[in-house]
Amino acid sequence: MILKAERKVLKIDDDFHWLLGGRTSFAVDWNLYCDQEFLRTMLSSIYFAGAMLGTSLGGSLFDIIGRRKGALLGYILAIVSCFGASASPSIVIMFISRSLQGIGEFVGYTGVTVLMLEYTAAKNRAVITSTLHLHWSFGYLLATLLGYLIKDWHWWVLLVGLFTYLYVSLQLS
């Protein structure tokens, strides 16, 4: 028995076709191609603009409510906005969700890093900090694998939020 892959072809005009292979994409769902293509790259930029803002505001937040509560609040914002992004009906909601996700993740990330450094002896800080940053490497590998396995972008974004939740649970426990 030979299984044939389902192939979905998006025809934009006579000269431009995308072979989706049964996958969905927010770029296709919201017509982010040709003259709208810059909006796709802006989604990454808006995330990092939020990250810059979150890193900047995190210190003040930590002084007011403490590092642990501030990190937890930041990660809760990141998880909720990730869930919002997965259900996003439009590019505008996706922009808002991505910017809030960047703010939340980097408030949380900065808080956890500072907490780890405060509770670690000076001679062990380099090892602890390096270990703390390993999630970036494994996260990119896992995101690539999941992007290959999961065909619907809504589910992929939702799964990223669940992994953020697991990461926070491990770090703040």
mmCIF file with all atom_site columns, C-alpha atoms in Angstrom:
data_model
loop_
_atom_site.group_PDB
_atom_site.id
_atom_site.type_symbol
_atom_site.label_atom_id
_atom_site.label_alt_id
_atom_site.label_comp_id
_atom_site.label_asym_id
_atom_site.label_entity_id
_atom_site.label_seq_id
_atom_site.pdbx_PDB_ins_code
_atom_site.Cartn_x
_atom_site.Cartn_y
_atom_site.Cartn_z
_atom_site.occupancy
_atom_site.B_iso_or_equiv
_atom_site.pdbx_formal_charge
_atom_site.auth_seq_id
_atom_site.auth_comp_id
_atom_site.auth_asym_id
_atom_site.auth_atom_id
_atom_site.pdbx_PDB_model_num
ATOM 1   C CA . MET A 1 1   ? 0.000  0.000  0.000   1.00 0.00 ? 1   MET A CA 1
ATOM 2   C CA . ILE A 1 2   ? 1.481  3.326  -1.059  1.00 0.00 ? 2   ILE A CA 1
ATOM 3   C CA . LEU A 1 3   ? 0.453  6.423  0.814   1.00 0.00 ? 3   LEU A CA 1
ATOM 4   C CA . LYS A 1 4   ? 0.244  9.627  -1.181  1.00 0.00 ? 4   LYS A CA 1
ATOM 5   C CA . ALA A 1 5   ? 0.782  12.949 0.529   1.00 0.00 ? 5   ALA A CA 1
ATOM 6   C CA . GLU A 1 6   ? -2.077 15.393 0.349   1.00 0.00 ? 6   GLU A CA 1
ATOM 7   C CA . ARG A 1 7   ? -1.004 18.369 -1.736  1.00 0.00 ? 7   ARG A CA 1
ATOM 8   C CA . LYS A 1 8   ? -2.681 21.728 -1.447  1.00 0.00 ? 8   LYS A CA 1
ATOM 9   C CA . VAL A 1 9   ? -1.739 24.274 -4.096  1.00 0.00 ? 9   VAL A CA 1
ATOM 10  C CA . LEU A 1 10  ? -2.381 27.947 -3.562  1.00 0.00 ? 10  LEU A CA 1
ATOM 11  C CA . LYS A 1 11  ? -2.757 29.761 -6.853  1.00 0.00 ? 11  LYS A CA 1
ATOM 12  C CA . ILE A 1 12  ? -2.247 33.487 -6.481  1.00 0.00 ? 12  ILE A CA 1
ATOM 13  C CA . ASP A 1 13  ? -2.176 34.351 -10.161 1.00 0.00 ? 13  ASP A CA 1
ATOM 14  C CA . ASP A 1 14  ? -1.167 32.647 -13.403 1.00 0.00 ? 14  ASP A CA 1
ATOM 15  C CA . ASP A 1 15  ? 2.561  32.889 -12.636 1.00 0.00 ? 15  ASP A CA 1
ATOM 16  C CA . PHE A 1 16  ? 2.692  32.314 -8.875  1.00 0.00 ? 16  PHE A CA 1
ATOM 17  C CA . HIS A 1 17  ? 1.807  29.032 -7.100  1.00 0.00 ? 17  HIS A CA 1
ATOM 18  C CA . TRP A 1 18  ? 2.689  27.659 -3.663  1.00 0.00 ? 18  TRP A CA 1
ATOM 19  C CA . LEU A 1 19  ? 2.736  23.958 -2.990  1.00 0.00 ? 19  LEU A CA 1
ATOM 20  C CA . LEU A 1 20  ? 1.736  23.653 0.652   1.00 0.00 ? 20  LEU A CA 1
ATOM 21  C CA . GLY A 1 21  ? 1.634  19.873 1.092   1.00 0.00 ? 21  GLY A CA 1
ATOM 22  C CA . GLY A 1 22  ? -1.385 20.030 3.393   1.00 0.00 ? 22  GLY A CA 1
ATOM 23  C CA . ARG A 1 23  ? 0.207  22.686 5.607   1.00 0.00 ? 23  ARG A CA 1
ATOM 24  C CA . THR A 1 24  ? -1.191 26.022 6.688   1.00 0.00 ? 24  THR A CA 1
ATOM 25  C CA . SER A 1 25  ? 0.744  29.234 7.021   1.00 0.00 ? 25  SER A CA 1
ATOM 26  C CA . PHE A 1 26  ? -0.216 32.593 8.449   1.00 0.00 ? 26  PHE A CA 1
ATOM 27  C CA . ALA A 1 27  ? 1.586  34.180 5.502   1.00 0.00 ? 27  ALA A CA 1
ATOM 28  C CA . VAL A 1 28  ? -0.796 32.422 3.131   1.00 0.00 ? 28  VAL A CA 1
ATOM 29  C CA . ASP A 1 29  ? -3.854 32.776 5.386   1.00 0.00 ? 29  ASP A CA 1
ATOM 30  C CA . TRP A 1 30  ? -3.395 36.554 5.597   1.00 0.00 ? 30  TRP A CA 1
ATOM 31  C CA . ASN A 1 31  ? -1.993 37.060 2.068   1.00 0.00 ? 31  ASN A CA 1
ATOM 32  C CA . LEU A 1 32  ? 1.453  38.184 3.251   1.00 0.00 ? 32  LEU A CA 1
ATOM 33  C CA . TYR A 1 33  ? 3.214  37.819 -0.073  1.00 0.00 ? 33  TYR A CA 1
ATOM 34  C CA . CYS A 1 34  ? 4.422  40.137 -2.815  1.00 0.00 ? 34  CYS A CA 1
ATOM 35  C CA . ASP A 1 35  ? 3.728  43.730 -1.692  1.00 0.00 ? 35  ASP A CA 1
ATOM 36  C CA . GLN A 1 36  ? 2.753  42.577 1.844   1.00 0.00 ? 36  GLN A CA 1
ATOM 37  C CA . GLU A 1 37  ? 5.825  40.398 2.394   1.00 0.00 ? 37  GLU A CA 1
ATOM 38  C CA . PHE A 1 38  ? 7.512  42.947 4.670   1.00 0.00 ? 38  PHE A CA 1
ATOM 39  C CA . LEU A 1 39  ? 4.854  42.231 7.332   1.00 0.00 ? 39  LEU A CA 1
ATOM 40  C CA . ARG A 1 40  ? 6.260  38.706 7.837   1.00 0.00 ? 40  ARG A CA 1
ATOM 41  C CA . THR A 1 41  ? 9.680  40.029 8.788   1.00 0.00 ? 41  THR A CA 1
ATOM 42  C CA . MET A 1 42  ? 8.073  42.695 10.940  1.00 0.00 ? 42  MET A CA 1
ATOM 43  C CA . LEU A 1 43  ? 6.600  39.915 13.105  1.00 0.00 ? 43  LEU A CA 1
ATOM 44  C CA . SER A 1 44  ? 10.129 38.988 14.191  1.00 0.00 ? 44  SER A CA 1
ATOM 45  C CA . SER A 1 45  ? 11.122 42.615 14.569  1.00 0.00 ? 45  SER A CA 1
ATOM 46  C CA . ILE A 1 46  ? 8.117  43.427 16.741  1.00 0.00 ? 46  ILE A CA 1
ATOM 47  C CA . TYR A 1 47  ? 8.973  40.478 18.996  1.00 0.00 ? 47  TYR A CA 1
ATOM 48  C CA . PHE A 1 48  ? 12.510 41.772 19.526  1.00 0.00 ? 48  PHE A CA 1
ATOM 49  C CA . ALA A 1 49  ? 11.257 45.331 20.026  1.00 0.00 ? 49  ALA A CA 1
ATOM 50  C CA . GLY A 1 50  ? 9.086  43.901 22.811  1.00 0.00 ? 50  GLY A CA 1
ATOM 51  C CA . ALA A 1 51  ? 12.105 41.981 24.123  1.00 0.00 ? 51  ALA A CA 1
ATOM 52  C CA . MET A 1 52  ? 14.128 45.196 24.267  1.00 0.00 ? 52  MET A CA 1
ATOM 53  C CA . LEU A 1 53  ? 11.309 46.930 26.125  1.00 0.00 ? 53  LEU A CA 1
ATOM 54  C CA . GLY A 1 54  ? 10.892 43.971 28.478  1.00 0.00 ? 54  GLY A CA 1
ATOM 55  C CA . THR A 1 55  ? 14.588 43.892 29.278  1.00 0.00 ? 55  THR A CA 1
ATOM 56  C CA . SER A 1 56  ? 14.571 47.624 29.954  1.00 0.00 ? 56  SER A CA 1
ATOM 57  C CA . LEU A 1 57  ? 11.452 47.611 32.139  1.00 0.00 ? 57  LEU A CA 1
ATOM 58  C CA . GLY A 1 58  ? 12.298 44.384 33.947  1.00 0.00 ? 58  GLY A CA 1
ATOM 59  C CA . GLY A 1 59  ? 14.726 46.015 36.380  1.00 0.00 ? 59  GLY A CA 1
ATOM 60  C CA . SER A 1 60  ? 12.151 48.541 37.572  1.00 0.00 ? 60  SER A CA 1
ATOM 61  C CA . LEU A 1 61  ? 9.514  45.838 37.874  1.00 0.00 ? 61  LEU A CA 1
ATOM 62  C CA . PHE A 1 62  ? 11.882 43.663 39.922  1.00 0.00 ? 62  PHE A CA 1
ATOM 63  C CA . ASP A 1 63  ? 12.573 46.565 42.295  1.00 0.00 ? 63  ASP A CA 1
ATOM 64  C CA . ILE A 1 64  ? 8.843  47.032 42.857  1.00 0.00 ? 64  ILE A CA 1
ATOM 65  C CA . ILE A 1 65  ? 7.547  43.453 43.221  1.00 0.00 ? 65  ILE A CA 1
ATOM 66  C CA . GLY A 1 66  ? 10.711 41.355 43.469  1.00 0.00 ? 66  GLY A CA 1
ATOM 67  C CA . ARG A 1 67  ? 12.616 39.217 40.982  1.00 0.00 ? 67  ARG A CA 1
ATOM 68  C CA . ARG A 1 68  ? 10.722 35.970 41.425  1.00 0.00 ? 68  ARG A CA 1
ATOM 69  C CA . LYS A 1 69  ? 7.262  37.557 41.170  1.00 0.00 ? 69  LYS A CA 1
ATOM 70  C CA . GLY A 1 70  ? 8.440  39.761 38.300  1.00 0.00 ? 70  GLY A CA 1
ATOM 71  C CA . ALA A 1 71  ? 9.850  36.806 36.377  1.00 0.00 ? 71  ALA A CA 1
ATOM 72  C CA . LEU A 1 72  ? 6.668  34.826 36.968  1.00 0.00 ? 72  LEU A CA 1
ATOM 73  C CA . LEU A 1 73  ? 4.522  37.752 35.835  1.00 0.00 ? 73  LEU A CA 1
ATOM 74  C CA . GLY A 1 74  ? 6.656  38.153 32.713  1.00 0.00 ? 74  GLY A CA 1
ATOM 75  C CA . TYR A 1 75  ? 6.380  34.486 31.812  1.00 0.00 ? 75  TYR A CA 1
ATOM 76  C CA . ILE A 1 76  ? 2.615  34.484 32.432  1.00 0.00 ? 76  ILE A CA 1
ATOM 77  C CA . LEU A 1 77  ? 2.327  37.414 30.007  1.00 0.00 ? 77  LEU A CA 1
ATOM 78  C CA . ALA A 1 78  ? 4.446  35.501 27.475  1.00 0.00 ? 78  ALA A CA 1
ATOM 79  C CA . ILE A 1 79  ? 2.361  32.327 27.762  1.00 0.00 ? 79  ILE A CA 1
ATOM 80  C CA . VAL A 1 80  ? -0.979 34.139 27.532  1.00 0.00 ? 80  VAL A CA 1
ATOM 81  C CA . SER A 1 81  ? 0.203  36.137 24.516  1.00 0.00 ? 81  SER A CA 1
ATOM 82  C CA . CYS A 1 82  ? 1.488  32.975 22.867  1.00 0.00 ? 82  CYS A CA 1
ATOM 83  C CA . PHE A 1 83  ? -1.952 31.435 23.262  1.00 0.00 ? 83  PHE A CA 1
ATOM 84  C CA . GLY A 1 84  ? -3.435 34.662 21.881  1.00 0.00 ? 84  GLY A CA 1
ATOM 85  C CA . ALA A 1 85  ? -1.122 34.473 18.887  1.00 0.00 ? 85  ALA A CA 1
ATOM 86  C CA . SER A 1 86  ? -2.160 30.886 18.192  1.00 0.00 ? 86  SER A CA 1
ATOM 87  C CA . ALA A 1 87  ? -5.811 31.965 17.966  1.00 0.00 ? 87  ALA A CA 1
ATOM 88  C CA . SER A 1 88  ? -5.033 35.196 16.157  1.00 0.00 ? 88  SER A CA 1
ATOM 89  C CA . PRO A 1 89  ? -7.640 36.032 13.518  1.00 0.00 ? 89  PRO A CA 1
ATOM 90  C CA . SER A 1 90  ? -5.605 38.838 11.916  1.00 0.00 ? 90  SER A CA 1
ATOM 91  C CA . ILE A 1 91  ? -2.127 40.219 11.464  1.00 0.00 ? 91  ILE A CA 1
ATOM 92  C CA . VAL A 1 92  ? -2.889 43.109 13.852  1.00 0.00 ? 92  VAL A CA 1
ATOM 93  C CA . ILE A 1 93  ? -3.709 40.741 16.721  1.00 0.00 ? 93  ILE A CA 1
ATOM 94  C CA . MET A 1 94  ? -0.599 38.734 15.850  1.00 0.00 ? 94  MET A CA 1
ATOM 95  C CA . PHE A 1 95  ? 1.545  41.895 16.058  1.00 0.00 ? 95  PHE A CA 1
ATOM 96  C CA . ILE A 1 96  ? 0.101  42.758 19.470  1.00 0.00 ? 96  ILE A CA 1
ATOM 97  C CA . SER A 1 97  ? 0.538  39.188 20.725  1.00 0.00 ? 97  SER A CA 1
ATOM 98  C CA . ARG A 1 98  ? 4.130  38.943 19.465  1.00 0.00 ? 98  ARG A CA 1
ATOM 99  C CA . SER A 1 99  ? 5.153  42.243 21.059  1.00 0.00 ? 99  SER A CA 1
ATOM 100 C CA . LEU A 1 100 ? 3.605  41.242 24.405  1.00 0.00 ? 100 LEU A CA 1
ATOM 101 C CA . GLN A 1 101 ? 5.265  37.843 24.090  1.00 0.00 ? 101 GLN A CA 1
ATOM 102 C CA . GLY A 1 102 ? 8.659  39.514 23.623  1.00 0.00 ? 102 GLY A CA 1
ATOM 103 C CA . ILE A 1 103 ? 8.087  41.770 26.634  1.00 0.00 ? 103 ILE A CA 1
ATOM 104 C CA . GLY A 1 104 ? 6.980  38.875 28.830  1.00 0.00 ? 104 GLY A CA 1
ATOM 105 C CA . GLU A 1 105 ? 9.668  36.412 27.825  1.00 0.00 ? 105 GLU A CA 1
ATOM 106 C CA . PHE A 1 106 ? 12.515 38.825 28.391  1.00 0.00 ? 106 PHE A CA 1
ATOM 107 C CA . VAL A 1 107 ? 11.144 40.158 31.676  1.00 0.00 ? 107 VAL A CA 1
ATOM 108 C CA . GLY A 1 108 ? 10.948 36.537 32.821  1.00 0.00 ? 108 GLY A CA 1
ATOM 109 C CA . TYR A 1 109 ? 14.263 35.556 31.314  1.00 0.00 ? 109 TYR A CA 1
ATOM 110 C CA . THR A 1 110 ? 16.090 38.500 32.878  1.00 0.00 ? 110 THR A CA 1
ATOM 111 C CA . GLY A 1 111 ? 14.502 37.831 36.259  1.00 0.00 ? 111 GLY A CA 1
ATOM 112 C CA . VAL A 1 112 ? 15.435 34.152 36.250  1.00 0.00 ? 112 VAL A CA 1
ATOM 113 C CA . THR A 1 113 ? 19.006 34.912 35.142  1.00 0.00 ? 113 THR A CA 1
ATOM 114 C CA . VAL A 1 114 ? 19.502 37.459 37.923  1.00 0.00 ? 114 VAL A CA 1
ATOM 115 C CA . LEU A 1 115 ? 17.935 35.129 40.484  1.00 0.00 ? 115 LEU A CA 1
ATOM 116 C CA . MET A 1 116 ? 20.232 32.293 39.447  1.00 0.00 ? 116 MET A CA 1
ATOM 117 C CA . LEU A 1 117 ? 23.284 34.530 39.689  1.00 0.00 ? 117 LEU A CA 1
ATOM 118 C CA . GLU A 1 118 ? 22.293 35.817 43.130  1.00 0.00 ? 118 GLU A CA 1
ATOM 119 C CA . TYR A 1 119 ? 21.939 32.329 44.577  1.00 0.00 ? 119 TYR A CA 1
ATOM 120 C CA . THR A 1 120 ? 25.050 30.887 42.958  1.00 0.00 ? 120 THR A CA 1
ATOM 121 C CA . ALA A 1 121 ? 28.531 31.074 44.413  1.00 0.00 ? 121 ALA A CA 1
ATOM 122 C CA . ALA A 1 122 ? 30.876 33.292 42.378  1.00 0.00 ? 122 ALA A CA 1
ATOM 123 C CA . LYS A 1 123 ? 33.087 30.379 41.321  1.00 0.00 ? 123 LYS A CA 1
ATOM 124 C CA . ASN A 1 124 ? 30.058 28.519 39.785  1.00 0.00 ? 124 ASN A CA 1
ATOM 125 C CA . ARG A 1 125 ? 28.340 31.417 38.005  1.00 0.00 ? 125 ARG A CA 1
ATOM 126 C CA . ALA A 1 126 ? 29.883 30.806 34.583  1.00 0.00 ? 126 ALA A CA 1
ATOM 127 C CA . VAL A 1 127 ? 28.750 27.171 34.542  1.00 0.00 ? 127 VAL A CA 1
ATOM 128 C CA . ILE A 1 128 ? 25.258 28.001 35.838  1.00 0.00 ? 128 ILE A CA 1
ATOM 129 C CA . THR A 1 129 ? 24.791 30.845 33.347  1.00 0.00 ? 129 THR A CA 1
ATOM 130 C CA . SER A 1 130 ? 25.960 28.677 30.448  1.00 0.00 ? 130 SER A CA 1
ATOM 131 C CA . THR A 1 131 ? 23.617 25.893 31.517  1.00 0.00 ? 131 THR A CA 1
ATOM 132 C CA . LEU A 1 132 ? 20.760 28.372 31.829  1.00 0.00 ? 132 LEU A CA 1
ATOM 133 C CA . HIS A 1 133 ? 21.284 29.480 28.215  1.00 0.00 ? 133 HIS A CA 1
ATOM 134 C CA . LEU A 1 134 ? 21.260 25.950 26.747  1.00 0.00 ? 134 LEU A CA 1
ATOM 135 C CA . HIS A 1 135 ? 17.513 26.148 26.205  1.00 0.00 ? 135 HIS A CA 1
ATOM 136 C CA . TRP A 1 136 ? 18.083 28.478 23.234  1.00 0.00 ? 136 TRP A CA 1
ATOM 137 C CA . SER A 1 137 ? 20.064 25.837 21.360  1.00 0.00 ? 137 SER A CA 1
ATOM 138 C CA . PHE A 1 138 ? 17.704 22.991 22.124  1.00 0.00 ? 138 PHE A CA 1
ATOM 139 C CA . GLY A 1 139 ? 14.695 25.227 21.536  1.00 0.00 ? 139 GLY A CA 1
ATOM 140 C CA . TYR A 1 140 ? 15.731 26.066 17.984  1.00 0.00 ? 140 TYR A CA 1
ATOM 141 C CA . LEU A 1 141 ? 16.329 22.403 17.185  1.00 0.00 ? 141 LEU A CA 1
ATOM 142 C CA . LEU A 1 142 ? 13.008 21.406 18.697  1.00 0.00 ? 142 LEU A CA 1
ATOM 143 C CA . ALA A 1 143 ? 11.161 24.240 16.909  1.00 0.00 ? 143 ALA A CA 1
ATOM 144 C CA . THR A 1 144 ? 12.542 23.080 13.574  1.00 0.00 ? 144 THR A CA 1
ATOM 145 C CA . LEU A 1 145 ? 11.520 19.483 14.217  1.00 0.00 ? 145 LEU A CA 1
ATOM 146 C CA . LEU A 1 146 ? 8.045  20.472 15.372  1.00 0.00 ? 146 LEU A CA 1
ATOM 147 C CA . GLY A 1 147 ? 7.660  22.815 12.408  1.00 0.00 ? 147 GLY A CA 1
ATOM 148 C CA . TYR A 1 148 ? 8.277  19.847 10.169  1.00 0.00 ? 148 TYR A CA 1
ATOM 149 C CA . LEU A 1 149 ? 5.888  17.547 12.025  1.00 0.00 ? 149 LEU A CA 1
ATOM 150 C CA . ILE A 1 150 ? 2.995  19.937 12.733  1.00 0.00 ? 150 ILE A CA 1
ATOM 151 C CA . LYS A 1 151 ? 1.115  21.072 9.643   1.00 0.00 ? 151 LYS A CA 1
ATOM 152 C CA . ASP A 1 152 ? -1.083 23.786 11.136  1.00 0.00 ? 152 ASP A CA 1
ATOM 153 C CA . TRP A 1 153 ? 0.649  26.966 12.276  1.00 0.00 ? 153 TRP A CA 1
ATOM 154 C CA . HIS A 1 154 ? -2.004 27.576 14.982  1.00 0.00 ? 154 HIS A CA 1
ATOM 155 C CA . TRP A 1 155 ? -1.041 24.337 16.724  1.00 0.00 ? 155 TRP A CA 1
ATOM 156 C CA . TRP A 1 156 ? 2.666  25.040 16.352  1.00 0.00 ? 156 TRP A CA 1
ATOM 157 C CA . VAL A 1 157 ? 2.349  28.441 18.050  1.00 0.00 ? 157 VAL A CA 1
ATOM 158 C CA . LEU A 1 158 ? 0.177  26.902 20.777  1.00 0.00 ? 158 LEU A CA 1
ATOM 159 C CA . LEU A 1 159 ? 2.789  24.219 21.387  1.00 0.00 ? 159 LEU A CA 1
ATOM 160 C CA . VAL A 1 160 ? 5.480  26.905 21.768  1.00 0.00 ? 160 VAL A CA 1
ATOM 161 C CA . GLY A 1 161 ? 3.361  28.397 24.552  1.00 0.00 ? 161 GLY A CA 1
ATOM 162 C CA . LEU A 1 162 ? 3.083  25.013 26.251  1.00 0.00 ? 162 LEU A CA 1
ATOM 163 C CA . PHE A 1 163 ? 6.854  24.539 26.095  1.00 0.00 ? 163 PHE A CA 1
ATOM 164 C CA . THR A 1 164 ? 7.291  28.002 27.606  1.00 0.00 ? 164 THR A CA 1
ATOM 165 C CA . TYR A 1 165 ? 4.984  26.908 30.426  1.00 0.00 ? 165 TYR A CA 1
ATOM 166 C CA . LEU A 1 166 ? 7.049  23.762 31.018  1.00 0.00 ? 166 LEU A CA 1
ATOM 167 C CA . TYR A 1 167 ? 10.273 25.778 30.949  1.00 0.00 ? 167 TYR A CA 1
ATOM 168 C CA . VAL A 1 168 ? 8.903  28.229 33.516  1.00 0.00 ? 168 VAL A CA 1
ATOM 169 C CA . SER A 1 169 ? 7.643  25.416 35.720  1.00 0.00 ? 169 SER A CA 1
ATOM 170 C CA . LEU A 1 170 ? 11.106 23.885 35.812  1.00 0.00 ? 170 LEU A CA 1
ATOM 171 C CA . GLN A 1 171 ? 12.954 27.146 36.402  1.00 0.00 ? 171 GLN A CA 1
ATOM 172 C CA . LEU A 1 172 ? 10.748 28.653 39.077  1.00 0.00 ? 172 LEU A CA 1
ATOM 173 C CA . SER A 1 173 ? 10.039 25.457 41.026  1.00 0.00 ? 173 SER A CA 1
#
